[in-house]
Structures are given as C-alpha cells and as structure tokens.
PDB file of C-alpha atoms in Angstrom:
ATOM      1  CA  MET A   1       5.650 -12.634  17.164  1.00 96.00           C
ATOM      2  CA  LYS A   2       7.217 -15.471  14.826  1.00 98.00           C
ATOM      3  CA  ILE A   3       7.262 -13.546  11.596  1.00 98.00           C
ATOM      4  CA  ALA A   4       7.417 -15.015   8.037  1.00 98.00           C
ATOM      5  CA  ILE A   5       8.677 -12.657   5.370  1.00 98.00           C
ATOM      6  CA  ILE A   6       7.739 -13.267   1.544  1.00 98.00           C
ATOM      7  CA  GLY A   7       9.320 -11.533  -0.370  1.00 96.00           C
ATOM      8  CA  TYR A   8      13.648 -10.648   0.466  1.00 96.00           C
ATOM      9  CA  GLY A   9      14.388  -7.473  -1.485  1.00 92.00           C
ATOM     10  CA  ARG A  10      15.336  -4.079   0.012  1.00 89.00           C
ATOM     11  CA  MET A  11      12.194  -4.033   1.932  1.00 92.00           C
ATOM     12  CA  GLY A  12      12.143  -7.565   3.092  1.00 95.00           C
ATOM     13  CA  HIS A  13      15.558  -6.470   4.409  1.00 96.00           C
ATOM     14  CA  GLU A  14      14.290  -3.241   6.530  1.00 96.00           C
ATOM     15  CA  VAL A  15      11.491  -5.250   7.601  1.00 97.00           C
ATOM     16  CA  GLU A  16      13.551  -7.611   9.172  1.00 97.00           C
ATOM     17  CA  LYS A  17      15.910  -5.126  10.297  1.00 97.00           C
ATOM     18  CA  ILE A  18      13.032  -3.092  11.643  1.00 97.00           C
ATOM     19  CA  ALA A  19      11.413  -7.013  13.319  1.00 98.00           C
ATOM     20  CA  LEU A  20      13.545  -8.062  15.150  1.00 98.00           C
ATOM     21  CA  GLU A  21      14.901  -4.481  16.584  1.00 97.00           C
ATOM     22  CA  ARG A  22      11.240  -4.366  18.050  1.00 97.00           C
ATOM     23  CA  GLY A  23      11.831  -8.156  19.585  1.00 97.00           C
ATOM     24  CA  HIS A  24      10.323  -9.905  16.801  1.00 98.00           C
ATOM     25  CA  GLU A  25      11.600 -13.054  15.462  1.00 98.00           C
ATOM     26  CA  ILE A  26      12.069 -13.977  11.806  1.00 98.00           C
ATOM     27  CA  LEU A  27      11.074 -18.038  11.345  1.00 96.00           C
ATOM     28  CA  LEU A  28      10.257 -18.088   7.472  1.00 97.00           C
ATOM     29  CA  ILE A  29      11.948 -15.447   4.913  1.00 97.00           C
ATOM     30  CA  ILE A  30      10.524 -16.505   1.430  1.00 96.00           C
ATOM     31  CA  ASP A  31      12.950 -14.676  -1.747  1.00 93.00           C
ATOM     32  CA  GLN A  32      12.129 -14.436  -5.742  1.00 84.00           C
ATOM     33  CA  ASN A  33      13.672 -18.241  -5.964  1.00 85.00           C
ATOM     34  CA  ASP A  34      12.429 -20.707  -3.142  1.00 89.00           C
ATOM     35  CA  SER A  35       9.158 -20.211  -3.676  1.00 87.00           C
ATOM     36  CA  GLU A  36       8.620 -23.354  -3.064  1.00 91.00           C
ATOM     37  CA  LYS A  37       8.936 -22.715   0.513  1.00 93.00           C
ATOM     38  CA  LEU A  38       5.861 -21.394   0.965  1.00 95.00           C
ATOM     39  CA  THR A  39       4.035 -24.229   2.531  1.00 95.00           C
ATOM     40  CA  PRO A  40       0.913 -24.430   5.277  1.00 95.00           C
ATOM     41  CA  THR A  41       3.836 -26.873   6.843  1.00 95.00           C
ATOM     42  CA  ALA A  42       6.332 -23.564   6.753  1.00 95.00           C
ATOM     43  CA  LEU A  43       3.677 -21.349   7.690  1.00 96.00           C
ATOM     44  CA  ALA A  44       2.125 -23.328  10.623  1.00 95.00           C
ATOM     45  CA  ALA A  45       5.057 -22.160  12.896  1.00 95.00           C
ATOM     46  CA  VAL A  46       5.033 -18.490  12.767  1.00 98.00           C
ATOM     47  CA  ASP A  47       1.876 -15.472  14.230  1.00 98.00           C
ATOM     48  CA  VAL A  48       1.918 -13.683  10.944  1.00 98.00           C
ATOM     49  CA  ALA A  49       3.221 -12.528   7.666  1.00 98.00           C
ATOM     50  CA  ILE A  50       4.694  -9.604   5.917  1.00 98.00           C
ATOM     51  CA  GLU A  51       4.298 -10.318   1.498  1.00 98.00           C
ATOM     52  CA  PHE A  52       6.525  -7.243  -0.330  1.00 96.00           C
ATOM     53  CA  THR A  53       6.414  -9.002  -3.503  1.00 95.00           C
ATOM     54  CA  THR A  54       5.865  -8.204  -6.968  1.00 92.00           C
ATOM     55  CA  PRO A  55       2.287  -7.863  -8.956  1.00 92.00           C
ATOM     56  CA  GLU A  56       2.824 -11.183 -10.400  1.00 93.00           C
ATOM     57  CA  THR A  57       3.091 -13.370  -7.452  1.00 94.00           C
ATOM     58  CA  ALA A  58       1.475 -11.608  -4.227  1.00 95.00           C
ATOM     59  CA  PHE A  59      -2.176 -13.304  -5.403  1.00 96.00           C
ATOM     60  CA  GLU A  60      -0.915 -17.032  -4.512  1.00 96.00           C
ATOM     61  CA  ASN A  61       1.502 -15.122  -1.718  1.00 96.00           C
ATOM     62  CA  VAL A  62      -1.309 -14.196   0.007  1.00 97.00           C
ATOM     63  CA  LYS A  63      -3.651 -16.469  -0.732  1.00 96.00           C
ATOM     64  CA  LYS A  64      -1.387 -19.090   0.042  1.00 96.00           C
ATOM     65  CA  CYS A  65      -1.181 -17.647   3.442  1.00 97.00           C
ATOM     66  CA  LEU A  66      -4.930 -16.928   4.044  1.00 97.00           C
ATOM     67  CA  GLU A  67      -5.228 -21.070   3.201  1.00 96.00           C
ATOM     68  CA  ALA A  68      -2.845 -22.025   6.250  1.00 96.00           C
ATOM     69  CA  ARG A  69      -4.795 -19.845   8.607  1.00 96.00           C
ATOM     70  CA  VAL A  70      -2.040 -16.752   9.096  1.00 98.00           C
ATOM     71  CA  PRO A  71      -2.440 -13.201   9.042  1.00 98.00           C
ATOM     72  CA  VAL A  72      -1.269 -11.826   6.447  1.00 98.00           C
ATOM     73  CA  VAL A  73       0.299  -8.282   5.853  1.00 98.00           C
ATOM     74  CA  SER A  74       0.871  -7.283   1.756  1.00 97.00           C
ATOM     75  CA  GLY A  75       2.867  -4.115   0.716  1.00 94.00           C
ATOM     76  CA  THR A  76       2.472  -5.271  -2.910  1.00 93.00           C
ATOM     77  CA  THR A  77       1.017  -3.013  -5.433  1.00 86.00           C
ATOM     78  CA  GLY A  78      -0.029  -3.470  -9.530  1.00 85.00           C
ATOM     79  CA  TRP A  79      -2.352  -6.195  -8.653  1.00 91.00           C
ATOM     80  CA  ASN A  80      -5.301  -4.411  -7.457  1.00 87.00           C
ATOM     81  CA  SER A  81      -7.737  -6.524 -10.656  1.00 91.00           C
ATOM     82  CA  ARG A  82      -7.290  -9.747  -7.978  1.00 94.00           C
ATOM     83  CA  MET A  83      -8.277  -7.834  -4.819  1.00 93.00           C
ATOM     84  CA  GLU A  84     -12.095  -8.901  -5.380  1.00 94.00           C
ATOM     85  CA  GLU A  85     -10.780 -12.618  -4.863  1.00 95.00           C
ATOM     86  CA  ILE A  86      -8.397 -12.177  -2.229  1.00 95.00           C
ATOM     87  CA  MET A  87     -11.367 -10.332  -0.371  1.00 95.00           C
ATOM     88  CA  ASP A  88     -13.185 -13.431  -0.605  1.00 95.00           C
ATOM     89  CA  TYR A  89     -11.010 -16.238   0.562  1.00 93.00           C
ATOM     90  CA  VAL A  90     -10.762 -13.105   3.167  1.00 96.00           C
ATOM     91  CA  ARG A  91     -14.987 -14.362   3.484  1.00 96.00           C
ATOM     92  CA  THR A  92     -14.424 -17.894   2.692  1.00 95.00           C
ATOM     93  CA  THR A  93     -11.275 -18.548   5.674  1.00 95.00           C
ATOM     94  CA  ASP A  94     -12.088 -16.592   8.297  1.00 96.00           C
ATOM     95  CA  GLY A  95      -8.652 -14.859   7.547  1.00 97.00           C
ATOM     96  CA  THR A  96      -6.887 -12.244   8.729  1.00 98.00           C
ATOM     97  CA  PHE A  97      -6.075  -9.917   5.765  1.00 98.00           C
ATOM     98  CA  PHE A  98      -3.923  -6.134   5.862  1.00 98.00           C
ATOM     99  CA  TYR A  99      -3.553  -4.433   3.174  1.00 96.00           C
ATOM    100  CA  GLY A 100      -0.921  -1.175   2.141  1.00 93.00           C
ATOM    101  CA  SER A 101      -0.315   0.860  -0.712  1.00 85.00           C
ATOM    102  CA  ASN A 102       2.025   2.151   1.100  1.00 87.00           C
ATOM    103  CA  PHE A 103       2.835   1.415   4.989  1.00 94.00           C
ATOM    104  CA  SER A 104       4.041   4.935   5.979  1.00 92.00           C
ATOM    105  CA  ILE A 105       2.407   6.735   8.912  1.00 94.00           C
ATOM    106  CA  GLY A 106       3.117   9.452   6.900  1.00 95.00           C
ATOM    107  CA  VAL A 107       1.597   9.414   3.800  1.00 93.00           C
ATOM    108  CA  ASN A 108      -1.978   7.549   5.692  1.00 94.00           C
ATOM    109  CA  LEU A 109      -2.000  10.588   7.366  1.00 96.00           C
ATOM    110  CA  PHE A 110      -1.824  12.575   3.783  1.00 96.00           C
ATOM    111  CA  PHE A 111      -4.153  10.085   3.029  1.00 95.00           C
ATOM    112  CA  TYR A 112      -6.268  11.356   5.187  1.00 96.00           C
ATOM    113  CA  ILE A 113      -5.992  15.312   5.025  1.00 97.00           C
ATOM    114  CA  ASN A 114      -6.223  15.020   1.348  1.00 97.00           C
ATOM    115  CA  ARG A 115      -9.670  13.788   1.406  1.00 96.00           C
ATOM    116  CA  ILE A 116     -10.876  16.337   3.986  1.00 96.00           C
ATOM    117  CA  LEU A 117      -9.836  18.744   1.573  1.00 97.00           C
ATOM    118  CA  ALA A 118     -11.082  17.565  -1.122  1.00 97.00           C
ATOM    119  CA  ARG A 119     -14.827  16.989   0.589  1.00 96.00           C
ATOM    120  CA  LYS A 120     -14.479  21.140   1.599  1.00 97.00           C
ATOM    121  CA  LEU A 121     -13.428  22.045  -2.108  1.00 97.00           C
ATOM    122  CA  ASN A 122     -15.924  19.598  -3.342  1.00 96.00           C
ATOM    123  CA  ASN A 123     -18.282  21.623  -1.369  1.00 94.00           C
ATOM    124  CA  ALA A 124     -17.307  25.370  -2.784  1.00 94.00           C
ATOM    125  CA  GLY A 125     -16.161  24.059  -6.556  1.00 93.00           C
ATOM    126  CA  GLY A 126     -14.016  25.405  -9.303  1.00 94.00           C
ATOM    127  CA  TYR A 127     -11.098  23.125  -8.308  1.00 96.00           C
ATOM    128  CA  SER A 128      -9.658  20.776 -10.973  1.00 96.00           C
ATOM    129  CA  VAL A 129      -6.997  18.185  -9.381  1.00 98.00           C
ATOM    130  CA  GLU A 130      -3.995  16.043 -10.359  1.00 98.00           C
ATOM    131  CA  ILE A 131      -1.022  13.927  -8.690  1.00 98.00           C
ATOM    132  CA  GLU A 132       2.111  13.994  -9.485  1.00 98.00           C
ATOM    133  CA  GLU A 133       4.456  10.804  -8.092  1.00 97.00           C
ATOM    134  CA  THR A 134       7.769  10.037  -8.838  1.00 97.00           C
ATOM    135  CA  HIS A 135      10.020   7.041  -8.034  1.00 95.00           C
ATOM    136  CA  HIS A 136      13.440   5.309  -8.202  1.00 93.00           C
ATOM    137  CA  THR A 137      14.100   3.842 -11.438  1.00 92.00           C
ATOM    138  CA  LYS A 138      13.769   0.126 -10.089  1.00 87.00           C
ATOM    139  CA  LYS A 139      10.042   0.291  -9.273  1.00 87.00           C
ATOM    140  CA  LYS A 140       8.113  -1.718 -11.595  1.00 79.00           C
ATOM    141  CA  ASP A 141       4.025  -0.076 -11.606  1.00 84.00           C
ATOM    142  CA  ALA A 142       3.549   2.944 -12.705  1.00 90.00           C
ATOM    143  CA  PRO A 143       1.222   4.710 -11.209  1.00 94.00           C
ATOM    144  CA  SER A 144       2.614   3.687  -7.967  1.00 91.00           C
ATOM    145  CA  GLY A 145      -0.371   2.537  -5.732  1.00 87.00           C
ATOM    146  CA  THR A 146      -0.232   5.170  -2.944  1.00 89.00           C
ATOM    147  CA  ALA A 147      -0.905   7.586  -6.267  1.00 95.00           C
ATOM    148  CA  ILE A 148      -3.711   5.036  -6.819  1.00 93.00           C
ATOM    149  CA  SER A 149      -4.698   4.924  -3.740  1.00 90.00           C
ATOM    150  CA  LEU A 150      -4.725   8.734  -3.368  1.00 95.00           C
ATOM    151  CA  ALA A 151      -6.746   9.340  -6.965  1.00 97.00           C
ATOM    152  CA  ASN A 152      -9.329   7.062  -5.718  1.00 95.00           C
ATOM    153  CA  TYR A 153      -9.755   8.671  -2.010  1.00 95.00           C
ATOM    154  CA  VAL A 154      -9.888  12.282  -3.771  1.00 97.00           C
ATOM    155  CA  ALA A 155     -12.077  11.216  -6.656  1.00 97.00           C
ATOM    156  CA  ASN A 156     -14.626   9.619  -3.764  1.00 96.00           C
ATOM    157  CA  GLU A 157     -15.243  12.914  -2.397  1.00 97.00           C
ATOM    158  CA  ILE A 158     -15.784  14.894  -5.454  1.00 97.00           C
ATOM    159  CA  SER A 159     -18.509  14.559  -6.882  1.00 94.00           C
ATOM    160  CA  GLU A 160     -17.555  14.836 -10.815  1.00 94.00           C
ATOM    161  CA  LEU A 161     -14.207  13.066 -10.259  1.00 96.00           C
ATOM    162  CA  SER A 162     -14.696   9.134 -10.930  1.00 94.00           C
ATOM    163  CA  GLY A 163     -11.101   7.326 -11.217  1.00 93.00           C
ATOM    164  CA  TRP A 164      -7.619   8.472 -12.507  1.00 97.00           C
ATOM    165  CA  THR A 165      -6.072   8.100 -15.955  1.00 97.00           C
ATOM    166  CA  LEU A 166      -2.016   7.490 -16.394  1.00 97.00           C
ATOM    167  CA  LEU A 167      -0.338  10.532 -18.701  1.00 96.00           C
ATOM    168  CA  PRO A 168      -0.688  11.249 -21.452  1.00 95.00           C
ATOM    169  CA  GLU A 169      -4.156   9.780 -21.280  1.00 95.00           C
ATOM    170  CA  ARG A 170      -6.695  12.334 -20.492  1.00 95.00           C
ATOM    171  CA  GLN A 171     -10.183  11.413 -20.036  1.00 95.00           C
ATOM    172  CA  ALA A 172     -13.390  13.880 -18.593  1.00 95.00           C
ATOM    173  CA  GLY A 173     -14.008  13.466 -14.929  1.00 95.00           C
ATOM    174  CA  LYS A 174     -11.064  11.176 -13.850  1.00 97.00           C
ATOM    175  CA  ILE A 175      -8.016  12.900 -12.556  1.00 98.00           C
ATOM    176  CA  PRO A 176      -4.595  12.810 -14.751  1.00 98.00           C
ATOM    177  CA  VAL A 177      -1.526  10.582 -12.693  1.00 98.00           C
ATOM    178  CA  LYS A 178       1.887  11.643 -13.719  1.00 98.00           C
ATOM    179  CA  ALA A 179       4.227   8.877 -12.954  1.00 97.00           C
ATOM    180  CA  ILE A 180       8.393   9.575 -12.849  1.00 97.00           C
ATOM    181  CA  ARG A 181      10.913   7.075 -13.342  1.00 96.00           C
ATOM    182  CA  GLU A 182      14.606   9.058 -12.147  1.00 95.00           C
ATOM    183  CA  GLY A 183      16.844   7.809  -9.741  1.00 94.00           C
ATOM    184  CA  ASP A 184      16.657   5.892  -6.013  1.00 91.00           C
ATOM    185  CA  ILE A 185      14.255   8.906  -5.114  1.00 93.00           C
ATOM    186  CA  PRO A 186      11.897   6.670  -2.148  1.00 90.00           C
ATOM    187  CA  GLY A 187       9.211   8.409  -3.386  1.00 91.00           C
ATOM    188  CA  THR A 188       7.558  11.538  -4.182  1.00 96.00           C
ATOM    189  CA  HIS A 189       3.849  12.607  -3.800  1.00 97.00           C
ATOM    190  CA  SER A 190       2.027  15.545  -4.899  1.00 98.00           C
ATOM    191  CA  VAL A 191      -1.645  16.909  -4.830  1.00 98.00           C
ATOM    192  CA  LEU A 192      -2.406  20.091  -7.010  1.00 98.00           C
ATOM    193  CA  PHE A 193      -5.665  21.578  -6.634  1.00 98.00           C
ATOM    194  CA  SER A 194      -5.994  24.106  -8.930  1.00 98.00           C
ATOM    195  CA  SER A 195      -8.591  26.954  -9.532  1.00 97.00           C
ATOM    196  CA  ALA A 196      -8.966  30.197 -11.252  1.00 96.00           C
ATOM    197  CA  GLN A 197      -8.059  31.370  -8.105  1.00 96.00           C
ATOM    198  CA  ASP A 198      -4.896  29.849  -6.478  1.00 97.00           C
ATOM    199  CA  ASP A 199      -3.314  26.325  -6.207  1.00 98.00           C
ATOM    200  CA  ILE A 200      -3.302  24.604  -3.344  1.00 98.00           C
ATOM    201  CA  VAL A 201      -0.316  21.657  -3.280  1.00 98.00           C
ATOM    202  CA  LEU A 202      -0.167  19.063  -1.123  1.00 98.00           C
ATOM    203  CA  THR A 203       3.142  17.011  -0.936  1.00 98.00           C
ATOM    204  CA  HIS A 204       4.906  14.171   0.886  1.00 96.00           C
ATOM    205  CA  ARG A 205       8.030  13.171   0.463  1.00 96.00           C
ATOM    206  CA  ALA A 206       9.990  10.207   1.978  1.00 92.00           C
ATOM    207  CA  LYS A 207      13.426  10.397   3.218  1.00 91.00           C
ATOM    208  CA  SER A 208      14.364   6.652   3.199  1.00 89.00           C
ATOM    209  CA  ARG A 209      11.784   3.246   3.426  1.00 85.00           C
ATOM    210  CA  VAL A 210      12.406   2.747   6.983  1.00 92.00           C
ATOM    211  CA  GLY A 211       9.184   4.190   7.093  1.00 92.00           C
ATOM    212  CA  PHE A 212       7.542   2.256   5.824  1.00 91.00           C
ATOM    213  CA  ALA A 213       8.956  -0.896   6.410  1.00 95.00           C
ATOM    214  CA  VAL A 214       8.115   0.063  10.687  1.00 96.00           C
ATOM    215  CA  GLY A 215       4.573   0.999   9.555  1.00 96.00           C
ATOM    216  CA  ALA A 216       4.546  -2.400   8.073  1.00 97.00           C
ATOM    217  CA  VAL A 217       5.285  -4.798  11.330  1.00 98.00           C
ATOM    218  CA  LEU A 218       2.886  -1.956  13.566  1.00 98.00           C
ATOM    219  CA  ALA A 219       0.710  -3.627  11.118  1.00 98.00           C
ATOM    220  CA  ALA A 220       1.966  -6.725  11.491  1.00 98.00           C
ATOM    221  CA  GLU A 221       1.584  -6.569  15.099  1.00 98.00           C
ATOM    222  CA  TYR A 222      -1.944  -5.022  14.753  1.00 98.00           C
ATOM    223  CA  SER A 223      -3.248  -8.016  12.510  1.00 98.00           C
ATOM    224  CA  VAL A 224      -2.587 -10.850  15.429  1.00 97.00           C
ATOM    225  CA  GLY A 225      -5.866 -11.776  17.258  1.00 96.00           C
ATOM    226  CA  ARG A 226      -7.922  -9.541  14.692  1.00 97.00           C
ATOM    227  CA  LYS A 227      -9.829 -10.990  11.877  1.00 97.00           C
ATOM    228  CA  GLY A 228     -10.978 -10.029   8.239  1.00 97.00           C
ATOM    229  CA  PHE A 229      -9.538  -7.456   6.328  1.00 97.00           C
ATOM    230  CA  LEU A 230      -7.741  -4.492   7.470  1.00 97.00           C
ATOM    231  CA  THR A 231      -5.896  -0.871   6.789  1.00 95.00           C
ATOM    232  CA  MET A 232      -3.828   1.349   8.131  1.00 94.00           C
ATOM    233  CA  ASP A 233      -7.464   3.290   8.265  1.00 93.00           C
ATOM    234  CA  ASN A 234      -7.855   0.472  11.347  1.00 96.00           C
ATOM    235  CA  LEU A 235      -4.172   0.781  12.694  1.00 96.00           C
ATOM    236  CA  LEU A 236      -4.754   5.318  12.795  1.00 96.00           C
ATOM    237  CA  GLY A 237      -8.197   5.207  13.994  1.00 94.00           C
ATOM    238  CA  LEU A 238      -9.096   7.039  11.197  1.00 89.00           C
ATOM    239  CA  GLU A 239     -12.133   4.900   9.870  1.00 67.00           C
TER     240      GLU A 239
END
C-alpha cells in the first residue's frame, strides 16, 4: 500500500516504522507545520491515510481525505462532538472512515470483555462501576478516548447507567471516570465493578506505543477496498 501519514509526532513515527516493516510505502507525511500540503493532488497518489493529530485539527484532516476519495484511519481522540458531521461526509462521499479511540488489539478485546461482563452483571444487579485511566503528561485530552469508549460500552449494557462524568464531578446514573497524568505512561485503564459482596477489577496496561501503531496499520490494510464507517470490532470480528 501507498500510505499518507497525517501527524508526525510519536505515533506518526511508530506508524511509519511498522508500515515499512510490513512492506508498505510512505508517500506523504504531513506534520503540524505543513498542513497546507494536505491537498487533493497529494492525496491522489496514496491508497490510504493514517491520521494521528490533535482534537482541533482532526475533523478537517479526515474531511479532506474523504473529499479526495481516500480511505482514512484516525486515532485522534477528543473530537467526538463532530463525529456525526464526519459520518454525514462518509455517507455523501461514499467514503471509508476507520475510527479507533485505541488501536491496540488487547484494548479492543478488553472492550469486548467489559461489554460481556457488564451485560451479565446487569442481569444480576447490585454492581456499581468506576473507571480509572493513567497516561503520560503530554496527553492533551482527559478523560482519554479509550476511557470514554469503555464508559459508553459499559453504560450501554447496564440499564440504570447512561454516559459518564469526569471526577471530581459525579452524577447519578453516570460512570465516574478518574484521569491521571504522570510520567511517560503509554496508557493504563481499569474498570471496577463493585458490589457489597465483592469487587471485580479488569485492567489493561500498555507497555509501549508499538501496539497502537500495529493496530493502526492493520486498520489501514483492512480499510482499502471497503466502504463506510469501520471500527476495530469489524477488523477483529467482534460485531
């Protein structure tokens, strides 16, 4: 595949390394200081784009790829409020948009396990839920997109829950999420299901960013030749 990398920070560099190792070609690299190079002409030469930028720039980056009829994979979090607009662009352009709040294979299986557990505990009743996430100090959004996805997955399975709140704020019927920023931690997420009788704690701990990059490149490979809105559930057969 011929790939465009949009966002050449730490994740962009990891994506480049994994893509080259898997035999792909990097034809276009867009960094934060040369966004004007993201043009239809430049995109016409690539098979797929992989986007890891900022919440402020992700929408326009993805939109430009869709308008250029280029499948785009995005792992930028913190711009969920504009996701419906992008979905409209996917439909009107008959485009391909693969979104993941986290591209780690392990994290997405972690999502799946939490969904199943929440569904079973909803039947049993008597359990509250809390989420804690820890990331490096340079991460700009809080809570993380992964924590938001976790909260939404769990809340969708438990009848008395709807959405989440960021601690110290608490609201009845919403999952409290604690966000910690320290050191150079790639990402740790824990979900606590607690009852009067016991606690169930599920934790995923990333050891490096390599797993995120591998998943993003796999998502790019999966996206070529497909249409519509795609997720890691599609890639892993977890629908």
